[in-house]
Amino acid sequence: MNLPQDFKDKMRRLMKEESDGLFDSYEQPESKGIRTNTLKLSPQELSKKLPFETQGVTWCNEGFYIDSEVRPGKNPYYYCGLYYVQEPTAMAAVEALAPEPGDWVLDLCAAPGGKSTQIASKLQGQGLLVANELVNSRAGVLSTNIERMGIANAIITNEFPERLVDSFYESFDKILVDAPCSGEGMFRKDPGALSDWSLERVDRCVGKQEKILESAHRLLKPGGVLVYSTCTFSPEENEQIIEAFVSKYSYALESVDLPGLEDHGRTEWTKKGMPDIAKALRIMPMKVKGEGHFIVKLVKIGSCTEENTATQGYAKSRLKKATKTDLGDYESFAKLFLTEGFYKNLGNRLYLLGDHLYALPEGILLETIANLKLLRPGLHLGEFKKNRFEPSYALAMALRLSEAKNVCDLKDEVQAYNYLKGQALNVGTQKGWVLIGYQGNSLGFGKASEGMIKNHYPKGLRIRKK
Ligand SMILES: C[S@@+](CC[C@H](N)C(=O)[O-])C[C@H]1O[C@@H](n2cnc3c(N)ncnc32)[C@H](O)[C@@H]1O
């Protein structure tokens, strides 16, 4: 690989002879992995089901290495949301964050959603995930990934981190800042990171990271946990930014100890010799099968000293509580189609954004999020069309087959592929909406009439026909 000369010179100066190992690692093949979606099944159940070999990741119980020739994104189980395709070392940051059911967790830089979906798995449907992505074009993919995994307690926002402060001042138990960075640990996976790299880019990233951390500080509860991670090696974006942050705000570093990961933050790479930075983790690709990362865990001591002074910026929200009249067509659908347990659980949390109906996560008030640019204010249930309610892909994926009253569970892989390609299914079933499954897991919706099921799998997600 043709590494930038400035990068090589800098790493050689910092790492001396160790840098040869780093440069060699860029010539090695990348590692591939998948992570179990424990909202749907256990890692043991997943590895039994899969038609390919898996090998456990030591620092993440839900993670597996897979062989390089496997195409995990082509298997119907992928479309069932049973796993997320994720490079194994990228699983470490959320392990350090360790979200627990009931926590309020913010993923500030969330797209495409590898870490958000991992957080949601750990929350087990209890508590709140706010997944924020600044770049609009990336936020759509985040949304699709969250929906495929059947996550019901997430809000997806498309905001500058500082814009969240007004709504969520000192509100989160745990925050992940998986920062935009110069990507030196990704050169082998992402050619764009290699071609965009320059010393100036490193400096520009530091500016962004400082701003994001400032917001994270204001969003975190006193006593809350902040994990900051990057996929780059530069001390400016790692040790030094944390050194500056803790010299400004009151935080304690907690050791990131994950089995199989043994490199640490380097005191000699800080400006003033910060011993505690050794509690941070460095993942070096010459020592571990995977890409390069830096992960640090910080615990906030006390409250922010200043008042929340942010001002409300956006015009009146389009999000509104759904009235009985609004809900007529939805209720007809829900009573006919959903089990009482599922339907009643959504109870008082139904809101409209235009013609779209959402169930807000429990404990979230309209006033809290009304001013935000919301991509998904909760679980998308469907859309009101002329005189009818059309259930959404997100609802299908959040449902267990046992929670729907009309189900067509496909047993055969070819039939599943046909459905995913957008074909109608030649299966007779009760007229109306049908939850389509594959071997016990939901895949999407169809609508039955006259012995056929019309395909309602979202057009943009269909497997292209060869
Ligand atoms: C390393 S990626 C996040 C990867 C993600 N956490 C995952 O695991 O899939 C960083 C993200 O930060 C976003 N970003 C870029 N500039 C930003 C800024 N100024 N503030 C917040 N996020 C930003 C990028 O668009 C990108 O999606």
XYZ file of C-alpha atoms and ligand atoms in Angstrom:
493
model
C 0.000 0.000 0.000
C 1.252 3.446 -0.906
C 1.171 5.207 2.481
C 1.510 9.030 2.548
C 5.139 10.001 3.236
C 4.136 12.492 5.947
C 2.243 9.720 7.731
C 5.180 7.343 7.528
C 7.614 9.979 8.785
C 5.341 10.885 11.678
C 4.691 7.295 12.761
C 8.382 6.422 12.492
C 9.229 9.378 14.712
C 6.600 8.319 17.255
C 6.950 4.559 17.180
C 10.595 4.051 16.108
C 11.204 0.435 14.943
C 7.648 -0.578 16.007
C 6.395 1.432 13.033
C 7.681 -1.288 10.630
C 5.102 -3.685 12.084
C 2.401 -1.070 11.650
C 3.354 -0.416 8.008
C 3.472 -4.176 7.315
C 0.013 -4.637 8.810
C -1.444 -2.549 5.971
C -0.379 -5.341 3.577
C -2.261 -8.037 5.508
C -5.842 -9.024 4.565
C -8.625 -7.355 6.553
C -10.645 -9.297 9.102
C -14.347 -9.772 8.658
C -16.902 -10.168 11.394
C -20.548 -10.303 12.343
C -22.246 -9.479 15.631
C -25.355 -11.254 16.933
C -28.500 -9.197 17.357
C -29.427 -10.370 20.835
C -32.834 -8.685 20.487
C -33.634 -11.676 18.267
C -31.458 -14.608 19.401
C -28.372 -15.669 21.347
C -24.860 -15.977 19.841
C -25.043 -19.766 20.314
C -28.355 -19.955 18.458
C -26.955 -17.810 15.660
C -23.779 -19.811 15.133
C -25.842 -23.046 14.987
C -28.083 -21.579 12.285
C -25.386 -20.108 10.051
C -24.236 -22.020 6.978
C -20.662 -20.730 7.419
C -17.928 -21.172 10.066
C -17.596 -18.651 12.892
C -14.924 -18.043 15.479
C -15.633 -16.098 18.684
C -14.252 -12.599 19.293
C -12.609 -12.563 22.743
C -13.677 -9.026 23.733
C -17.285 -9.283 22.562
C -19.441 -12.312 23.470
C -21.830 -11.556 20.628
C -19.100 -11.157 17.978
C -17.667 -13.661 15.501
C -14.841 -13.664 12.988
C -15.859 -15.125 9.640
C -13.767 -16.227 6.650
C -12.885 -13.624 4.060
C -14.782 -15.378 1.245
C -18.104 -15.430 3.149
C -20.661 -12.851 1.953
C -22.702 -12.353 5.152
C -24.815 -9.568 3.640
C -26.283 -12.017 1.117
C -27.830 -14.496 3.553
C -31.604 -14.266 4.321
C -30.753 -14.281 8.051
C -29.013 -10.949 7.467
C -32.321 -9.566 6.128
C -34.066 -10.977 9.202
C -31.760 -8.746 11.268
C -30.216 -11.674 13.116
C -26.748 -10.132 12.865
C -24.887 -6.980 11.904
C -21.814 -7.122 9.687
C -19.063 -5.425 11.684
C -15.305 -5.540 11.783
C -14.392 -7.263 15.115
C -12.223 -4.518 16.650
C -15.025 -1.994 15.989
C -17.076 -3.952 18.576
C -14.751 -2.907 21.423
C -15.978 0.681 22.025
C -19.501 -0.381 23.045
C -18.052 -3.134 25.221
C -16.183 -0.364 27.048
C -19.364 1.728 27.316
C -21.269 -1.304 28.706
C -24.867 -0.050 28.359
C -27.399 -1.819 30.571
C -31.166 -2.275 30.167
C -32.913 0.910 31.284
C -30.011 3.291 30.528
C -30.471 6.415 28.461
C -27.681 6.213 25.879
C -26.619 8.704 23.226
C -24.556 7.748 20.190
C -23.484 11.180 18.961
C -21.812 10.172 15.675
C -23.879 7.170 14.763
C -23.958 6.354 11.026
C -23.953 3.755 9.598
C -25.041 2.314 12.940
C -22.634 -0.474 13.887
C -22.283 0.816 17.401
C -25.871 2.071 17.751
C -27.235 -1.377 16.933
C -24.785 -2.908 19.417
C -25.953 -0.474 22.112
C -29.589 -1.348 21.368
C -28.811 -5.064 21.660
C -27.414 -4.428 25.124
C -30.404 -2.298 26.155
C -32.725 -5.246 25.382
C -35.573 -2.877 24.531
C -35.448 -1.086 27.896
C -34.327 2.515 28.235
C -33.538 4.851 25.370
C -31.095 5.069 22.491
C -30.675 8.408 20.737
C -28.696 7.785 17.562
C -27.537 11.050 16.051
C -25.898 11.562 12.676
C -24.946 14.993 11.398
C -24.520 14.101 7.732
C -27.942 13.760 6.179
C -26.871 11.398 3.399
C -25.509 8.950 6.009
C -28.482 9.176 8.353
C -30.760 7.176 6.011
C -28.500 4.114 6.167
C -28.415 4.437 9.943
C -32.184 4.435 9.992
C -32.441 1.325 7.786
C -29.927 -0.548 9.921
C -31.791 0.316 13.116
C -35.049 -0.813 11.549
C -33.663 -4.096 10.171
C -32.478 -5.016 13.664
C -36.020 -4.519 15.033
C -35.063 -1.760 17.474
C -38.144 -0.110 18.981
C -36.672 2.229 21.635
C -34.520 4.471 19.420
C -34.852 8.074 18.311
C -32.816 8.984 15.237
C -31.790 12.613 14.935
C -29.934 14.510 12.212
C -28.337 17.288 14.208
C -25.211 19.184 15.092
C -24.278 17.756 18.504
C -24.646 21.174 20.164
C -28.265 21.351 18.982
C -29.093 18.342 21.164
C -28.038 20.112 24.354
C -31.199 22.149 24.643
C -33.369 19.017 24.599
C -31.178 16.645 26.536
C -29.106 18.752 28.952
C -27.369 16.390 31.415
C -29.825 13.622 30.500
C -27.792 10.610 29.429
C -26.346 7.831 31.582
C -23.903 6.899 28.829
C -22.601 8.653 25.734
C -20.521 7.303 22.892
C -18.489 9.734 20.800
C -17.203 7.599 17.939
C -15.622 10.658 16.444
C -15.084 11.602 12.804
C -11.298 11.234 12.506
C -8.401 11.032 10.073
C -8.973 7.261 9.756
C -5.357 6.070 9.865
C -6.574 2.758 11.272
C -8.886 2.289 8.269
C -6.459 2.762 5.357
C -6.734 -0.882 4.352
C -10.539 -1.003 4.570
C -11.366 2.426 3.248
C -9.374 3.790 0.276
C -11.088 7.176 0.826
C -9.415 7.527 4.244
C -6.033 6.962 2.574
C -6.535 9.423 -0.281
C -8.020 12.142 2.008
C -5.266 11.922 4.624
C -2.955 14.879 5.290
C -1.381 16.494 8.353
C -3.834 19.390 7.906
C -6.752 16.945 7.936
C -5.576 15.630 11.307
C -5.719 19.213 12.636
C -9.175 19.800 11.156
C -10.433 16.599 12.803
C -9.128 17.764 16.178
C -11.218 20.947 15.836
C -14.373 18.895 15.165
C -13.637 16.429 17.952
C -13.164 19.196 20.518
C -16.551 20.659 19.623
C -18.277 17.280 19.804
C -16.737 16.547 23.219
C -17.914 19.930 24.528
C -21.477 18.974 23.628
C -21.098 15.466 25.043
C -20.029 17.016 28.351
C -23.242 19.051 28.532
C -25.393 16.092 27.553
C -23.999 13.639 30.118
C -25.537 13.193 33.585
C -23.297 13.795 36.586
C -21.697 10.411 37.274
C -22.389 9.323 33.686
C -19.969 7.488 31.415
C -18.465 8.966 28.258
C -16.606 6.723 25.834
C -14.556 8.501 23.185
C -13.239 6.403 20.323
C -11.490 6.919 17.022
C -10.103 4.716 14.276
C -6.874 6.634 13.970
C -3.399 6.577 15.525
C -2.514 10.266 15.722
C -1.832 11.378 19.330
C -3.476 14.759 18.591
C -6.855 13.062 18.026
C -6.411 10.597 20.885
C -4.194 11.090 23.939
C -3.837 14.858 23.514
C -7.478 15.682 22.992
C -8.392 13.730 26.141
C -5.590 15.353 28.103
C -6.967 18.788 27.160
C -10.569 17.720 27.892
C -9.874 16.448 31.418
C -7.755 19.491 32.220
C -10.839 21.622 31.454
C -13.606 19.454 32.961
C -13.782 17.170 35.960
C -13.600 13.553 34.781
C -11.968 10.362 36.036
C -10.523 7.875 33.563
C -11.586 4.266 34.041
C -9.454 1.419 32.712
C -10.681 -0.175 29.527
C -9.857 -3.833 30.116
C -11.157 -6.121 27.418
C -9.894 -9.693 26.995
C -7.458 -10.025 24.106
C -6.776 -6.280 23.790
C -3.630 -5.222 25.556
C -2.161 -2.002 24.115
C -2.736 1.204 25.988
C -2.784 4.969 25.614
C 0.722 6.411 25.692
C 1.735 8.913 28.335
C 4.730 9.958 26.219
C 2.338 11.040 23.464
C 0.501 13.500 25.741
C 1.745 17.081 25.987
C 2.229 17.194 29.751
C 2.872 13.528 30.546
C -0.544 12.305 31.682
C -0.073 8.935 33.480
C -3.795 8.085 33.527
C -3.993 7.947 29.749
C -2.536 4.433 30.079
C -6.069 3.430 31.171
C -7.194 4.018 27.572
C -7.018 1.235 25.009
C -5.137 1.319 21.747
C -5.911 -1.420 19.262
C -2.910 -1.925 17.025
C -3.429 -3.985 13.847
C -0.002 -5.623 14.067
C -1.035 -7.207 17.396
C -4.727 -8.005 16.857
C -6.755 -9.361 13.933
C -8.615 -6.189 12.990
C -8.228 -2.476 12.336
C -6.703 0.259 14.516
C -8.700 2.067 17.217
C -8.339 4.216 20.315
C -10.905 3.932 23.146
C -11.061 5.894 26.378
C -13.672 5.693 29.152
C -14.399 8.792 31.261
C -16.681 9.205 34.255
C -18.140 12.682 34.833
C -17.582 14.063 38.297
C -20.259 16.560 39.371
C -22.533 18.704 37.210
C -21.744 21.179 34.472
C -20.933 24.442 36.152
C -22.787 26.675 33.718
C -26.559 26.856 33.186
C -28.010 25.469 29.992
C -28.138 28.588 27.878
C -28.936 27.100 24.485
C -31.831 28.708 22.658
C -34.604 27.018 20.752
C -33.816 27.374 17.057
C -36.305 25.533 14.876
C -39.808 26.466 13.903
C -42.722 24.729 15.609
C -42.408 20.951 15.404
C -44.474 18.905 12.988
C -44.567 16.114 15.558
C -47.938 15.949 17.298
C -49.796 13.598 19.594
C -52.212 11.413 17.619
C -55.863 11.876 18.560
C -58.561 9.181 18.582
C -59.815 10.545 15.240
C -56.320 10.457 13.725
C -55.928 6.853 14.785
C -59.088 5.349 13.294
C -57.525 3.416 10.386
C -54.528 2.395 12.490
C -56.775 1.007 15.205
C -58.757 -1.054 12.716
C -55.470 -2.481 11.427
C -53.989 -3.021 14.881
C -57.055 -4.772 16.330
C -57.222 -7.098 13.362
C -53.527 -7.755 13.000
C -51.541 -7.257 16.208
C -51.812 -9.285 19.395
C -53.361 -7.359 22.270
C -50.094 -7.415 24.254
C -48.115 -5.665 21.521
C -50.832 -3.208 20.599
C -51.660 -2.185 24.189
C -48.009 -1.734 25.075
C -47.794 1.145 22.584
C -50.664 2.693 24.555
C -50.243 6.385 25.030
C -47.103 6.859 23.000
C -48.558 7.373 19.522
C -47.465 10.491 17.604
C -47.785 11.779 14.072
C -45.093 13.285 11.910
C -47.001 14.279 8.782
C -48.893 11.155 7.694
C -46.503 8.834 9.501
C -47.337 7.222 12.828
C -44.686 6.563 15.472
C -44.533 5.052 18.948
C -42.169 7.221 21.001
C -39.849 5.355 23.362
C -41.224 5.109 26.901
C -40.470 8.123 29.084
C -39.955 10.536 26.170
C -42.063 13.681 26.116
C -43.044 15.522 22.969
C -41.591 18.770 24.407
C -38.205 17.115 24.832
C -37.691 16.309 21.182
C -40.083 18.712 19.456
C -37.328 21.074 18.362
C -35.005 18.509 16.860
C -34.516 17.395 13.288
C -36.037 13.960 13.731
C -35.541 11.215 11.230
C -37.351 8.733 13.441
C -38.911 9.914 16.722
C -39.359 6.274 17.751
C -40.689 3.087 16.214
C -42.193 3.842 12.807
C -45.534 2.033 12.773
C -46.726 3.033 9.332
C -48.319 5.632 7.109
C -51.849 6.884 6.728
C -52.844 6.784 3.096
C -56.263 7.643 1.664
C -58.742 5.733 3.875
C -56.246 3.132 5.017
C -53.213 2.546 7.184
C -50.136 0.926 5.673
C -47.840 -0.760 8.229
C -44.123 -0.087 7.910
C -41.027 -2.208 7.378
C -39.810 -1.066 10.824
C -42.939 -2.473 12.460
C -42.509 -5.793 10.650
C -38.939 -6.085 11.890
C -39.830 -5.164 15.476
C -42.534 -7.851 15.605
C -42.038 -11.451 16.620
C -44.078 -13.757 14.421
C -46.113 -14.630 17.518
C -47.178 -10.977 17.856
C -48.988 -10.908 14.513
C -52.291 -12.611 13.767
C -51.652 -13.348 10.083
C -48.257 -14.822 9.295
C -46.604 -16.589 6.395
C -43.379 -18.150 7.657
C -41.259 -19.211 4.682
C -39.164 -22.301 5.275
C -37.382 -22.338 1.992
C -34.371 -20.126 1.175
C -35.376 -19.726 -2.481
C -38.805 -18.423 -1.460
C -37.132 -15.986 0.943
C -34.888 -14.683 -1.847
C -37.895 -14.327 -4.139
C -39.648 -12.251 -1.492
C -36.525 -10.123 -0.942
C -36.328 -9.522 -4.708
C -39.840 -8.089 -4.619
C -41.761 -11.005 -6.113
C -45.334 -11.866 -5.183
C -45.731 -15.100 -3.229
C -47.973 -17.797 -4.524
C -49.292 -18.753 -1.100
C -52.900 -18.839 0.011
C -53.592 -17.182 3.358
C -56.204 -15.074 5.107
C -56.966 -11.877 3.137
C -55.232 -8.639 4.212
C -51.879 -7.780 5.732
C -49.476 -10.695 6.282
C -46.254 -10.676 8.254
C -43.736 -12.562 6.125
C -41.147 -14.544 8.048
C -38.224 -16.763 7.233
C -37.697 -19.748 9.521
C -39.327 -18.065 12.501
C -38.037 -14.483 12.063
C -39.809 -11.555 10.460
C -38.688 -10.254 7.061
C -41.352 -7.713 6.064
C -44.978 -7.269 5.057
C -47.129 -8.608 2.268
C -50.812 -8.214 1.455
C -52.890 -11.247 0.590
C -55.799 -11.547 -1.782
C -57.064 -14.291 -4.084
C -54.446 -16.898 -3.193
C -51.460 -14.558 -3.725
C -49.424 -12.349 -1.404
C -48.515 -9.006 -2.948
C -44.976 -7.930 -2.030
C -44.573 -4.936 0.320
C -40.838 -5.286 0.953
C -39.439 -1.726 0.614
C -38.327 -1.130 -2.982
C -35.027 0.474 -1.957
C -34.006 -2.566 0.108
C -34.807 -5.279 -2.420
C -32.119 -7.639 -3.650
C -31.497 -6.761 -7.260
C -32.562 -9.432 -9.723
C -29.673 -10.787 -11.809
C -16.512 7.055 12.755
S -17.991 7.519 12.033
C -19.179 6.753 13.044
C -19.323 5.270 12.853
C -20.464 4.695 13.663
N -20.327 5.012 15.059
C -20.600 3.201 13.517
O -20.130 2.462 14.366
O -21.225 2.753 12.538
C -18.162 9.196 12.473
C -19.465 9.856 12.067
O -19.432 11.218 12.500
C -20.116 12.015 11.554
N -19.653 13.423 11.656
C -18.906 14.121 10.778
N -18.698 15.376 11.211
C -19.339 15.484 12.391
C -19.499 16.544 13.326
N -18.936 17.737 13.125
N -20.237 16.295 14.418
C -20.800 15.099 14.620
N -20.662 14.063 13.774
C -19.950 14.255 12.675
C -19.747 11.375 10.231
O -20.692 11.679 9.237
C -19.707 9.891 10.575
O -20.921 9.268 10.260
